XYZ file of C-alpha atoms in Angstrom:
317
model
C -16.701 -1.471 16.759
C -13.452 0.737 18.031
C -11.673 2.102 15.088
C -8.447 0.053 14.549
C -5.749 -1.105 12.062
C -5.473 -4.742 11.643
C -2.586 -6.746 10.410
C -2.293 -10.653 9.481
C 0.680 -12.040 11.729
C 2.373 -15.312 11.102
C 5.951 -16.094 12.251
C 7.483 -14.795 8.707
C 10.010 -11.873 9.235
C 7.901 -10.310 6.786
C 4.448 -10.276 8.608
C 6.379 -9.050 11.426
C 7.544 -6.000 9.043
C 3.526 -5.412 8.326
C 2.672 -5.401 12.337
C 5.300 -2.864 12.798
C 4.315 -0.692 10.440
C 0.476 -1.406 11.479
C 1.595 -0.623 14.965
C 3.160 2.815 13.525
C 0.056 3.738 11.503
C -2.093 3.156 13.938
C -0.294 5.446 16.656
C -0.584 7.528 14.142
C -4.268 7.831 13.264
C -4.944 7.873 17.093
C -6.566 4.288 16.561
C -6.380 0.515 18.309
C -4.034 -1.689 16.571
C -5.684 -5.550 16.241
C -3.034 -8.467 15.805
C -5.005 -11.676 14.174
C -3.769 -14.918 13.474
C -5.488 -17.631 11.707
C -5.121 -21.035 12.439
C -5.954 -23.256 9.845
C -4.802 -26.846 11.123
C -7.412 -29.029 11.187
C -8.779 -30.627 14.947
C -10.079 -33.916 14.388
C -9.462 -36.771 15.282
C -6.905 -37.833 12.916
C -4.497 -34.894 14.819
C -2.819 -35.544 18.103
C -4.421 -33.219 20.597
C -1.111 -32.744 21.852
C 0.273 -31.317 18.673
C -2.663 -29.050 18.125
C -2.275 -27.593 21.479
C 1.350 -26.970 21.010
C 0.841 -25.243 17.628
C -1.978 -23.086 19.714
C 0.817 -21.972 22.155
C 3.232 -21.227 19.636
C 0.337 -18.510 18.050
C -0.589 -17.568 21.369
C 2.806 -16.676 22.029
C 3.576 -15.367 18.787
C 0.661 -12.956 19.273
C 1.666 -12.145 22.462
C 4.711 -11.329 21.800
C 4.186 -8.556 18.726
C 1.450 -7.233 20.921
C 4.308 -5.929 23.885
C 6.696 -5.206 20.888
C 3.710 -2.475 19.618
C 2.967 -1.127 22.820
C 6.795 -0.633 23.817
C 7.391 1.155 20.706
C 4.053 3.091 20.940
C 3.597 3.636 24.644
C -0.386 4.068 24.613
C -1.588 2.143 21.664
C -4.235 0.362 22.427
C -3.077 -3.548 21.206
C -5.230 -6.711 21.103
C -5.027 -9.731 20.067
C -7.518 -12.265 18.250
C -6.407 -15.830 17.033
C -9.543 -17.165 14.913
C -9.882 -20.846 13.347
C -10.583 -21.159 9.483
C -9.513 -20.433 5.733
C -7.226 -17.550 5.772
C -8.047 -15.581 3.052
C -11.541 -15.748 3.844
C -11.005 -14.911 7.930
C -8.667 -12.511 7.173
C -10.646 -10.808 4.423
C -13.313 -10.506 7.082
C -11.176 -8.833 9.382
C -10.121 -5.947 6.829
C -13.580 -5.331 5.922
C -13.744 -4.079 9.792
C -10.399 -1.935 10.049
C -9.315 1.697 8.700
C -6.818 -0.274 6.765
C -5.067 -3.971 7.166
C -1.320 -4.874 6.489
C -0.024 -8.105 5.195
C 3.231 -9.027 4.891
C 4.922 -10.165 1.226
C 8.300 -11.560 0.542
C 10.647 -9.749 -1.332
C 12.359 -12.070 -4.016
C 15.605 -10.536 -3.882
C 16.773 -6.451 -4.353
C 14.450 -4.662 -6.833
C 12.748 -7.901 -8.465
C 9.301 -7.605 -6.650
C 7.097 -9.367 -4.420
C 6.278 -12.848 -4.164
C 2.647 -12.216 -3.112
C 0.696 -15.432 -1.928
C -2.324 -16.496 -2.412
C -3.755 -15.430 0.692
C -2.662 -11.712 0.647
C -3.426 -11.512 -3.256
C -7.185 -12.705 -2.436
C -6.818 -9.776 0.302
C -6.314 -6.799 -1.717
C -8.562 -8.472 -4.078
C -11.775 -8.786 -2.564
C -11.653 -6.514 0.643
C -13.953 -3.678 0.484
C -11.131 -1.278 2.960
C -7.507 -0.417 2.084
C -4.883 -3.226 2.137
C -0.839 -2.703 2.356
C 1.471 -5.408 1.418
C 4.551 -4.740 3.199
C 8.011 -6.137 2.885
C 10.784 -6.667 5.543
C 13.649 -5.164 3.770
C 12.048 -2.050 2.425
C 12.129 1.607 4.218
C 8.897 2.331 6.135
C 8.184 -1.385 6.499
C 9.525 -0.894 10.203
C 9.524 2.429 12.385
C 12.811 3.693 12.661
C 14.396 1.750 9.356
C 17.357 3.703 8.484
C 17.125 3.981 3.877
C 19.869 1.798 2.556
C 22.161 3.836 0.124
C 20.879 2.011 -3.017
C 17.763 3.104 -1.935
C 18.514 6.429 -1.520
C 20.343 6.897 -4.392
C 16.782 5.498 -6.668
C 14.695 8.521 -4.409
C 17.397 11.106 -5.931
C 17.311 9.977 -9.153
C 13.293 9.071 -9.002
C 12.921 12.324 -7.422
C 15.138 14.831 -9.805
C 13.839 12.965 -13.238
C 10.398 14.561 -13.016
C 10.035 17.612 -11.051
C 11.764 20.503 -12.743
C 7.945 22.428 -12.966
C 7.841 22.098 -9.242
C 10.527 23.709 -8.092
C 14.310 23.373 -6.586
C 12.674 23.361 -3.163
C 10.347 20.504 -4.016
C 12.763 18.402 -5.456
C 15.270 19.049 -2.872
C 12.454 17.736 -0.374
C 12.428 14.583 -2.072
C 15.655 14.273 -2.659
C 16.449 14.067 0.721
C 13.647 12.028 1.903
C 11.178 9.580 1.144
C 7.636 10.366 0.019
C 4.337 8.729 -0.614
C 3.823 8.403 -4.164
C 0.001 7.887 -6.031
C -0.730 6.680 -9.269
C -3.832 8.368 -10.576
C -6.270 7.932 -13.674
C -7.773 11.212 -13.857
C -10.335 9.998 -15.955
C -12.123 8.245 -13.092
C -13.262 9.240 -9.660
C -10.629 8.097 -7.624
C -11.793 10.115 -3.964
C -10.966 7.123 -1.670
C -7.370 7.289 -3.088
C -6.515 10.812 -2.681
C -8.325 11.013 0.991
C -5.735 7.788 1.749
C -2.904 9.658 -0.011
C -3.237 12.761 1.569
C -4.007 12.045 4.766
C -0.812 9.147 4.840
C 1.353 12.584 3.785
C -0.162 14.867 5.928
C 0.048 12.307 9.043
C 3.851 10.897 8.539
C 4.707 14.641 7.707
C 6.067 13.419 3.988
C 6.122 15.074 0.345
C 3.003 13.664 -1.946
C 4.091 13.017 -5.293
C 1.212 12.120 -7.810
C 1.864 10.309 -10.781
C -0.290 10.328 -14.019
C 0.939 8.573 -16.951
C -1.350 8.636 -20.398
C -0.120 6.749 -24.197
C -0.377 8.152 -26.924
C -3.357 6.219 -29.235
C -2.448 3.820 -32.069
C -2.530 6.326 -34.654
C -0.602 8.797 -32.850
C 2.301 7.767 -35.062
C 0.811 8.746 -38.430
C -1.271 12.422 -36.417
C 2.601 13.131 -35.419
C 3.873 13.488 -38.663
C 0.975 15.430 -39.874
C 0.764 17.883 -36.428
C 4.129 17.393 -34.568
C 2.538 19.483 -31.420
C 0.034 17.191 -30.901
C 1.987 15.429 -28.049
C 2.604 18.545 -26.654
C -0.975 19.357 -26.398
C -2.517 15.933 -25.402
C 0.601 16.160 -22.294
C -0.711 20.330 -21.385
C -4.431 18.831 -21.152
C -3.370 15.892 -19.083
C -1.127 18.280 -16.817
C -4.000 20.689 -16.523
C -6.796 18.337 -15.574
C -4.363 16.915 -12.996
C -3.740 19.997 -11.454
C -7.524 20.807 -11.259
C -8.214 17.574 -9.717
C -5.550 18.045 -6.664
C -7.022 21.741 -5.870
C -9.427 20.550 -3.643
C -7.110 18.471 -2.103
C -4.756 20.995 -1.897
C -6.686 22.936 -0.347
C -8.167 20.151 2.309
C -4.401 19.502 3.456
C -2.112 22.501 2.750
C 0.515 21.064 4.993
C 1.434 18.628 2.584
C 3.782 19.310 -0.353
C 2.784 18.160 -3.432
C 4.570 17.449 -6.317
C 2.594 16.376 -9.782
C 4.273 14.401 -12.664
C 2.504 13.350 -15.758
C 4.384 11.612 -18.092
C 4.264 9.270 -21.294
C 4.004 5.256 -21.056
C 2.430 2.251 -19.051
C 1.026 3.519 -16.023
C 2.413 0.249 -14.567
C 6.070 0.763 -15.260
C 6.185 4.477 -14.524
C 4.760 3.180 -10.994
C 6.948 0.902 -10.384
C 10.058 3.349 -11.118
C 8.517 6.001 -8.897
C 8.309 3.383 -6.308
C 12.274 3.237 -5.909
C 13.020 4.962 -2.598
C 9.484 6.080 -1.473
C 8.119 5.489 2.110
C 4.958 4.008 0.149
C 2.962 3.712 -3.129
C -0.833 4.235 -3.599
C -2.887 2.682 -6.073
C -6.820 2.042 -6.825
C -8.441 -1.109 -7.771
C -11.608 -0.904 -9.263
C -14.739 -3.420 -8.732
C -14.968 -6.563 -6.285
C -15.632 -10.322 -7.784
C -16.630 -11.545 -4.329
C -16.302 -15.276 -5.974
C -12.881 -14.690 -8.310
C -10.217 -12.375 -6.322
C -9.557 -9.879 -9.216
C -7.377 -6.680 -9.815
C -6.662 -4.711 -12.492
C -2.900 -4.902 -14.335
C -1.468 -2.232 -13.475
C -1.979 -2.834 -9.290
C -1.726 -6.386 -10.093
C 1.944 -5.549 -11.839
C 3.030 -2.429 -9.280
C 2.024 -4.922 -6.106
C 4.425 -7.876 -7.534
C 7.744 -5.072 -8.867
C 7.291 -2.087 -6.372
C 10.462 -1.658 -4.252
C 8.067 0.167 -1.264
C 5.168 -1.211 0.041
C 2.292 -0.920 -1.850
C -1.780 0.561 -0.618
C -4.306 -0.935 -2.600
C -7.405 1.404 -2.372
C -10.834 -0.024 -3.303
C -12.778 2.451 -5.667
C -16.171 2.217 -6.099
């Protein structure tokens, strides 16, 4: 099969966020872009044939529709179109498990509350075996050309200046002034998959990496303190230089990004979802598949519901 980026369209505002930025990812990885829609309404005899056929036209032209939107705003993708009957998590899963990576759109519930993410989209990111972006309609990135909203901007200064006076005033001037993807990593674990997303998402949008690790302190770190007061300071140096050893490599593998590393102190989850606040879009892993019980791990399962950006969920093996 054609390499390709897929997207789940319905006639929310938000799943026609997720084809545009599908449409712009695509263009940009030099790939097809596939529209599906899955229709779910029972034909039997119970339903007027007349009302099934009418909600098949409405699809059909829905489909049609986002498919001359893409191509107009990408002169030379390569668009098509599939409308397929059955469950939707389980058609839709299918379909991801073919693409590069799949969008799906998620309704915002309102400034920087969070997602409302369905049922559907959760058993998605839960289960497929490729990368899966939620995407909402209101957020920067979620359509080409969205101009940042000053709020917005305003959370990428401050998210941007609070941890990045080791990198640099050039660095944090960078992402001060624009927005960045942004990767939550557990540098205990292999986590290859999410930096080869990460890095090549930077390197092909032309946008500042910033890659967050976060690490707390054990129980007893209370009582250690007052006996050894550096021993923060030395449990934050080890976790800054394994970091930094793990990103060589991928320094090295895409020098044209800029990268700017942050390890701080608390719930992975929370510092996530702060760094989230004006970026173009947030990485994180999810370990294992449950192909019977969609399952992720808290902290994606928190960052995919709060993050103000849309949110790549990269299965790790």
């Amino acid at each position: 099969m054609n390499r390709h980026v897929t997207v789940g369209l319905d006639d929310s505002t938000e799943s026609h966020a997720a084809a545009a930025w599908a449409a712009r990812e695509a263009s940009s990885r030099g790939v097809a872009l596939r529209l599906v829609h899955v229709e779910e309404w029972p034909v039997t005899p119970e339903i007027p044939l007349t009302l099934t056929e009418a909600l098949v036209e409405r699809y059909e032209t829905l489909l049609r529709e986002a498919a001359e939107r893409a191509r107009r705003d990408h002169p030379g993708l390569d668009v098509t179109t599939e409308m397929v009957h059955g469950r939707a998590g389980a058609e839709l899963t299918r379909a991801a498990d073919e693409a590069e990576v799949t969008a799906l759109g998620s309704r915002g519930l309102g400034g920087f509350v969070g997602f409302l993410v369905g049922s559907v989209s959760l058993a998605v990111v839960a289960t497929s075996t490729r990368p899966v972006v939620l995407v909402r309609a209101e957020q920067p990135g979620a359509e080409a050309g969205a101009t940042e909203s000053g709020a917005a901007a305003g959370a990428a200064g401050a998210a941007g200046a609070a941890g990045q006076a080791s990198a640099g005033a050039e660095d944090a001037a960078a992402l001060d002034s624009r927005p960045d993807v942004v990767i939550g990593l557990d540098i205990s674990r292999p986590c290859d998959p999410l930096l080869d997303f990460a890095f090549g998402t930077a390197a092909r949008r032309g946008l500042p990496l910033r890659v967050v690790h976060s690490w707390s302190p054990p129980a007893s770190y209370g009582y250690a303190a007052i006996l050894d007061p550096e021993i923060g300071t030395g449990r934050g140096r080890r976790a800054a230089e394994g970091l930094a050893e793990l990103l060589r490599p991928w320094r090295s593998r895409f020098p044209e990004v800029r990268v700017v590393e942050k390890v701080v102190v608390g719930p992975a989850a929370r510092e996530l979802v702060h760094a989230s606040r004006g970026a173009e879009l947030l990485v994180v892993g999810r370990r294992g598949r449950r192909p019977a019980l969609p399952h992720l791990g808290h902290v994606a399962h928190a960052v995919i519901h709060h993050s103000t950006a849309p949110v790549a969920v990269v299965p790790l093996a």
